[in-house]
PDB file of C-alpha atoms in Angstrom:
ATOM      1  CA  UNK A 619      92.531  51.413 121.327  1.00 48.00           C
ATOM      2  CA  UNK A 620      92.273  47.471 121.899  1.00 60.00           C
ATOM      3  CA  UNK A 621      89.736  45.403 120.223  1.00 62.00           C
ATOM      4  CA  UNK A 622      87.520  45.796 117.570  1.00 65.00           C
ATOM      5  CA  UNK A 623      88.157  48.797 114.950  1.00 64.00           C
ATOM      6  CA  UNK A 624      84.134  49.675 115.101  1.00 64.00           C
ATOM      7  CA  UNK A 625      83.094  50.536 118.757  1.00 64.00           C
ATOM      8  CA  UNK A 626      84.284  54.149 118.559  1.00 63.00           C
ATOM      9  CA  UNK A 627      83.073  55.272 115.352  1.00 63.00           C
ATOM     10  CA  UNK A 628      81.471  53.709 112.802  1.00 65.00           C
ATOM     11  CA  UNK A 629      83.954  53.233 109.546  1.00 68.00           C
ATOM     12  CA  UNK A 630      82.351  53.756 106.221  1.00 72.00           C
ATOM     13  CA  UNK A 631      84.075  53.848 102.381  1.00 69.00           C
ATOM     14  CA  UNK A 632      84.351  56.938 100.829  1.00 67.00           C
ATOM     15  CA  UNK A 633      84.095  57.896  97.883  1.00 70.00           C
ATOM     16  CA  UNK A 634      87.465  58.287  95.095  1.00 73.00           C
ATOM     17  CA  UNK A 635      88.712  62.150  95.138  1.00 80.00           C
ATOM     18  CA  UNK A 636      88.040  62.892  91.357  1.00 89.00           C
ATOM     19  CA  UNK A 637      90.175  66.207  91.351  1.00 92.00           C
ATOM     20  CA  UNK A 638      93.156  67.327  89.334  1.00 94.00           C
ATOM     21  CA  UNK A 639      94.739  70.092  90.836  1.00 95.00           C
ATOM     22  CA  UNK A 640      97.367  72.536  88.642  1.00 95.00           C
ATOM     23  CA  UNK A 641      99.368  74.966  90.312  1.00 95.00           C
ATOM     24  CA  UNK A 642      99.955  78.397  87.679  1.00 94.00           C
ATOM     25  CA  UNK A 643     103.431  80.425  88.676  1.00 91.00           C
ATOM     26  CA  UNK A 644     103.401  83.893  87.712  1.00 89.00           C
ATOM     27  CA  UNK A 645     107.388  83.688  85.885  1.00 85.00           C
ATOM     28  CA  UNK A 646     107.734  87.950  85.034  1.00 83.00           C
ATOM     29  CA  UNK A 647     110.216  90.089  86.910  1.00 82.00           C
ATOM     30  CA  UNK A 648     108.143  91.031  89.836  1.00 84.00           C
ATOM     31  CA  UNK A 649     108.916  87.207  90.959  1.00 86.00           C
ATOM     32  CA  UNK A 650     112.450  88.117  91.134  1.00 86.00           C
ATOM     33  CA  UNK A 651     114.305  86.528  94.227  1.00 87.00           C
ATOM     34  CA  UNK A 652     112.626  85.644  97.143  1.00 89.00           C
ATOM     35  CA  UNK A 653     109.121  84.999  95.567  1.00 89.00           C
ATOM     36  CA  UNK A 654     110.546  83.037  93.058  1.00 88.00           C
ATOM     37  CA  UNK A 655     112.314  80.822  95.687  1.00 89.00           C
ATOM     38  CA  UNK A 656     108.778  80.721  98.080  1.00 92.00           C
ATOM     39  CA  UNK A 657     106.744  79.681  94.978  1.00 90.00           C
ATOM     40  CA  UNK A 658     109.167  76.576  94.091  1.00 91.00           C
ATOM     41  CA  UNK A 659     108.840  75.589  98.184  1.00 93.00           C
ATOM     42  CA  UNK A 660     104.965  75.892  97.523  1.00 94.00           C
ATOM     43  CA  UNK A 661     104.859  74.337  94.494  1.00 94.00           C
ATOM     44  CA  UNK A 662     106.966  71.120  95.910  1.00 94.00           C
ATOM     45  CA  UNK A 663     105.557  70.878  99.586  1.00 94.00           C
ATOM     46  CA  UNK A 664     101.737  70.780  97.841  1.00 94.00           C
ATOM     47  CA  UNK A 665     102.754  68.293  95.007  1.00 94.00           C
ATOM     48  CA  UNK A 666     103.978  66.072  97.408  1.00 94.00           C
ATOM     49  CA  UNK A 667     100.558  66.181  99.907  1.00 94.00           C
ATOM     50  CA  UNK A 668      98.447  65.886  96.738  1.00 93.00           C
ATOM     51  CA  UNK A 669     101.003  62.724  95.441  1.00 92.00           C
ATOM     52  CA  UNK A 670     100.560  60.925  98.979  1.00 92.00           C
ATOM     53  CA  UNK A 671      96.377  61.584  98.572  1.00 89.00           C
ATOM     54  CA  UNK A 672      96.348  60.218  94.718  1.00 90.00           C
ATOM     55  CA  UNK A 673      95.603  63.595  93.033  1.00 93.00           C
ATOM     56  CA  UNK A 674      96.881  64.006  90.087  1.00 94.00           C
ATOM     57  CA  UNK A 675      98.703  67.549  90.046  1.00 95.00           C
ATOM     58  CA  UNK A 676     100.733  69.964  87.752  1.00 96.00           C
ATOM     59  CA  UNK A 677     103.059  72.678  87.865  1.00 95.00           C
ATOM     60  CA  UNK A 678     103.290  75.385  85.222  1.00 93.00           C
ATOM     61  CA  UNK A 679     104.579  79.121  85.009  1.00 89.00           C
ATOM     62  CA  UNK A 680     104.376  81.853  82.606  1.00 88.00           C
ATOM     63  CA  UNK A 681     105.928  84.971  80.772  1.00 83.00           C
ATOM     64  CA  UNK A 682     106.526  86.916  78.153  1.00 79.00           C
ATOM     65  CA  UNK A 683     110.461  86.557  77.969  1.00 71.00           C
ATOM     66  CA  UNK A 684     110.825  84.072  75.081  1.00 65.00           C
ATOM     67  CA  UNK A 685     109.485  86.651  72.724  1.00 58.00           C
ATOM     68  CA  UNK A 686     110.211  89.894  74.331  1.00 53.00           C
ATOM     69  CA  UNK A 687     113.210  90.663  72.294  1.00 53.00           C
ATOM     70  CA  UNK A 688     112.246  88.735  68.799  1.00 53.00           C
ATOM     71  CA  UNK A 689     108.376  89.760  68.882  1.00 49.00           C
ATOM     72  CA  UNK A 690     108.033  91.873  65.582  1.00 49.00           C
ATOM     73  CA  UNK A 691     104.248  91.713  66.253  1.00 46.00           C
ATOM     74  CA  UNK A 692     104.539  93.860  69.073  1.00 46.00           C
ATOM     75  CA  UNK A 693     106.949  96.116  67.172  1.00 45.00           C
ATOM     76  CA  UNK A 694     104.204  95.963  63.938  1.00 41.00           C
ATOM     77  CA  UNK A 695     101.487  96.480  65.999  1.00 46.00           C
ATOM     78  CA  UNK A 696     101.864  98.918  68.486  1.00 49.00           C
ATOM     79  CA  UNK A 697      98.772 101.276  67.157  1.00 51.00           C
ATOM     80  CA  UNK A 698      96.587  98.483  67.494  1.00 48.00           C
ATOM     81  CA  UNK A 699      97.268  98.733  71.463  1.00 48.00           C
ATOM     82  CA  UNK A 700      95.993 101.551  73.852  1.00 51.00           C
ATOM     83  CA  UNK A 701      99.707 101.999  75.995  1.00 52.00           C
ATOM     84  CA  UNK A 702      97.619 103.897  78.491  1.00 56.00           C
ATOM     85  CA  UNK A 703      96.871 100.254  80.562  1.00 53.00           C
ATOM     86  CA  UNK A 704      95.030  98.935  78.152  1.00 56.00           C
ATOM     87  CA  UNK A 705      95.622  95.550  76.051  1.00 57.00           C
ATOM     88  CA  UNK A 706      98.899  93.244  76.005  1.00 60.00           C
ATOM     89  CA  UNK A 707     101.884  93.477  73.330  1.00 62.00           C
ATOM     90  CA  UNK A 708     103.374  90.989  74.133  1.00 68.00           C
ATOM     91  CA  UNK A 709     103.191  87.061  72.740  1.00 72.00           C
ATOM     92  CA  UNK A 710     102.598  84.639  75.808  1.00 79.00           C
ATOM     93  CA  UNK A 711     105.425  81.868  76.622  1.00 81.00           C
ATOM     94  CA  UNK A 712     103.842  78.920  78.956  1.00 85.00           C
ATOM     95  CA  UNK A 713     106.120  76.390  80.785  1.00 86.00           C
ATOM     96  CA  UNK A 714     104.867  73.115  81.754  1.00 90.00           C
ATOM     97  CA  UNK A 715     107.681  72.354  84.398  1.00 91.00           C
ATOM     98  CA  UNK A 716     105.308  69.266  85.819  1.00 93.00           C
ATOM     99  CA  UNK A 717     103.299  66.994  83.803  1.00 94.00           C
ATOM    100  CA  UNK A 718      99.907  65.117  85.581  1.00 94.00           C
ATOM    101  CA  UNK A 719     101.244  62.089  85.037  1.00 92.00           C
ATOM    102  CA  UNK A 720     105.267  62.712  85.525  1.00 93.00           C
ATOM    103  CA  UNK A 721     105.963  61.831  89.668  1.00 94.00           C
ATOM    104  CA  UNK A 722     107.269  64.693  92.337  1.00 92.00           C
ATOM    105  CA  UNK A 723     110.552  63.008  92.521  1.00 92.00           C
ATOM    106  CA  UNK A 724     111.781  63.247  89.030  1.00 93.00           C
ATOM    107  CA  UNK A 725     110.217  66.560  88.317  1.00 91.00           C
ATOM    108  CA  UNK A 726     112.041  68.479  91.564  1.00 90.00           C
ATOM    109  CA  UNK A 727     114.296  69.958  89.414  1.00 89.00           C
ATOM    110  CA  UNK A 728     112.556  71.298  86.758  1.00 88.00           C
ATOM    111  CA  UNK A 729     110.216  73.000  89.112  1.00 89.00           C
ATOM    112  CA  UNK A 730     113.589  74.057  90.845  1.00 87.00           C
ATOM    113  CA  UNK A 731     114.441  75.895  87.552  1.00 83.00           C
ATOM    114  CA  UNK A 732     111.651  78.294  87.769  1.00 85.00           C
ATOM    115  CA  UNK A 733     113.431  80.405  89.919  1.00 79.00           C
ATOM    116  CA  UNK A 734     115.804  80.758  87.318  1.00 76.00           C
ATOM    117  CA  UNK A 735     113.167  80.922  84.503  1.00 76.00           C
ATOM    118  CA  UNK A 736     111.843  84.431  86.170  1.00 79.00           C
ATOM    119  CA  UNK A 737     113.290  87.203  83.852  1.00 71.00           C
ATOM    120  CA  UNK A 738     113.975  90.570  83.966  1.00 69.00           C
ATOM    121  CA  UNK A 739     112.009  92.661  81.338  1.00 67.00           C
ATOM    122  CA  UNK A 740     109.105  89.786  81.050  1.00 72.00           C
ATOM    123  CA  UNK A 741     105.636  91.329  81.662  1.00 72.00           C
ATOM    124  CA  UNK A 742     102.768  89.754  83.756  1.00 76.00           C
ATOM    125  CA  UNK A 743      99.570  88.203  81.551  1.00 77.00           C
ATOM    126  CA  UNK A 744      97.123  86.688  84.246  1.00 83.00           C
ATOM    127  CA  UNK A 745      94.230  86.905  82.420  1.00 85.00           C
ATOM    128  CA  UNK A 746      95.918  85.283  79.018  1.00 85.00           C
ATOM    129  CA  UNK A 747      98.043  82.987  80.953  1.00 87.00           C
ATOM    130  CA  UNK A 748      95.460  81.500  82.855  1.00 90.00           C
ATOM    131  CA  UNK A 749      92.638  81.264  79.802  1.00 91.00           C
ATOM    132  CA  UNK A 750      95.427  79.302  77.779  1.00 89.00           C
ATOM    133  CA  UNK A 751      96.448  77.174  80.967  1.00 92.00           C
ATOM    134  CA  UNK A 752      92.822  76.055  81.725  1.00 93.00           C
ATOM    135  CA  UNK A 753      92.051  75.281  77.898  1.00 93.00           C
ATOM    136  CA  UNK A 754      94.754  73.237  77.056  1.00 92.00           C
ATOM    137  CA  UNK A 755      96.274  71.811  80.075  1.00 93.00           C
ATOM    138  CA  UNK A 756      93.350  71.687  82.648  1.00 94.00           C
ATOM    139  CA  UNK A 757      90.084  71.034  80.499  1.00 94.00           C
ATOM    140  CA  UNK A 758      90.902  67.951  78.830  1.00 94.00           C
ATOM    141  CA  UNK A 759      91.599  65.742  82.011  1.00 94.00           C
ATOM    142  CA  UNK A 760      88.908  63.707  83.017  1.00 94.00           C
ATOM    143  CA  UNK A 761      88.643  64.361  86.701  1.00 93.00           C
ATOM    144  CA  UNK A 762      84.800  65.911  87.481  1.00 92.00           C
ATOM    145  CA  UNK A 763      86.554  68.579  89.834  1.00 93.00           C
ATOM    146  CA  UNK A 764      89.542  70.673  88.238  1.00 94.00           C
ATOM    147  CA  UNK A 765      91.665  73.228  90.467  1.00 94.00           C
ATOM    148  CA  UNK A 766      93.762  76.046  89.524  1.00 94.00           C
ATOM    149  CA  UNK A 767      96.023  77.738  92.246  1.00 92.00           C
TER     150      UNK A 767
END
């Protein structure tokens, strides 16, 4: 295209991107391997899109394996749980492996040690995981627009 910028399309400002977006990574032993090692690729191809656009984005993963051997609540409190699929003994261990603020580059290897992190006999907690994620590591950023993946 040769001379001015404006005669195919008319260029206009837009507007900032006011997003934060924070990736969650399931750490319990169905991750085990190969999904562990996909979810590290994911994890670093998307940071570094989102770090090129000016997003601010976050990496953290989740298990039960720092308590599972220690937890005397669950051992205490086993009648207070239906076994039958219902409720969760086990204490909740989050990982932030990237901070917001913390660039791709220096934190490649701690998200690199999640596939390590994934352990056997560490149970899945979604629902937990993700309630304590989004209240103390997504809610109180600024951005209008907050994503969870």
């Amino acid at each position: 295209m040769a001379g001015p910028p404006n005669i195919y399309r008319k260029r206009q400002d837009t507007p900032d991107l006011d997003t934060s977006v924070m990736m969650v990574l399931d750490g319990s032993a169905s991750m085990r391997g190969k999904p562990a090692g996909l979810g590290v690729q994911a994890a670093i191809a998307m940071g570094g899109v989102v770090e090129k656009v000016g997003i601010p984005f976050s990496v953290t993963m989740f298990n039960t394996y720092a308590h599972e051997y220690h937890n005397k609540r669950r051992a205490y409190n086993k009648e207070c749980y239906d076994f039958d699929g219902h409720g969760r003994g086990n204490a909740l261990s989050t990982f932030l492996l990237k901070d917001y603020d913390t660039p791709l580059r220096q934190a490649r290897n701690d998200i690199a040690k999640y596939s390590t992190a994934v352990r056997v006999g560490s149970a899945n907690t979604d629902g937990d995981a993700l309630m304590y994620i989004y209240q103390n590591y997504v809610m109180p950023r600024p951005e209008k627009r907050k994503i969870i993946m």
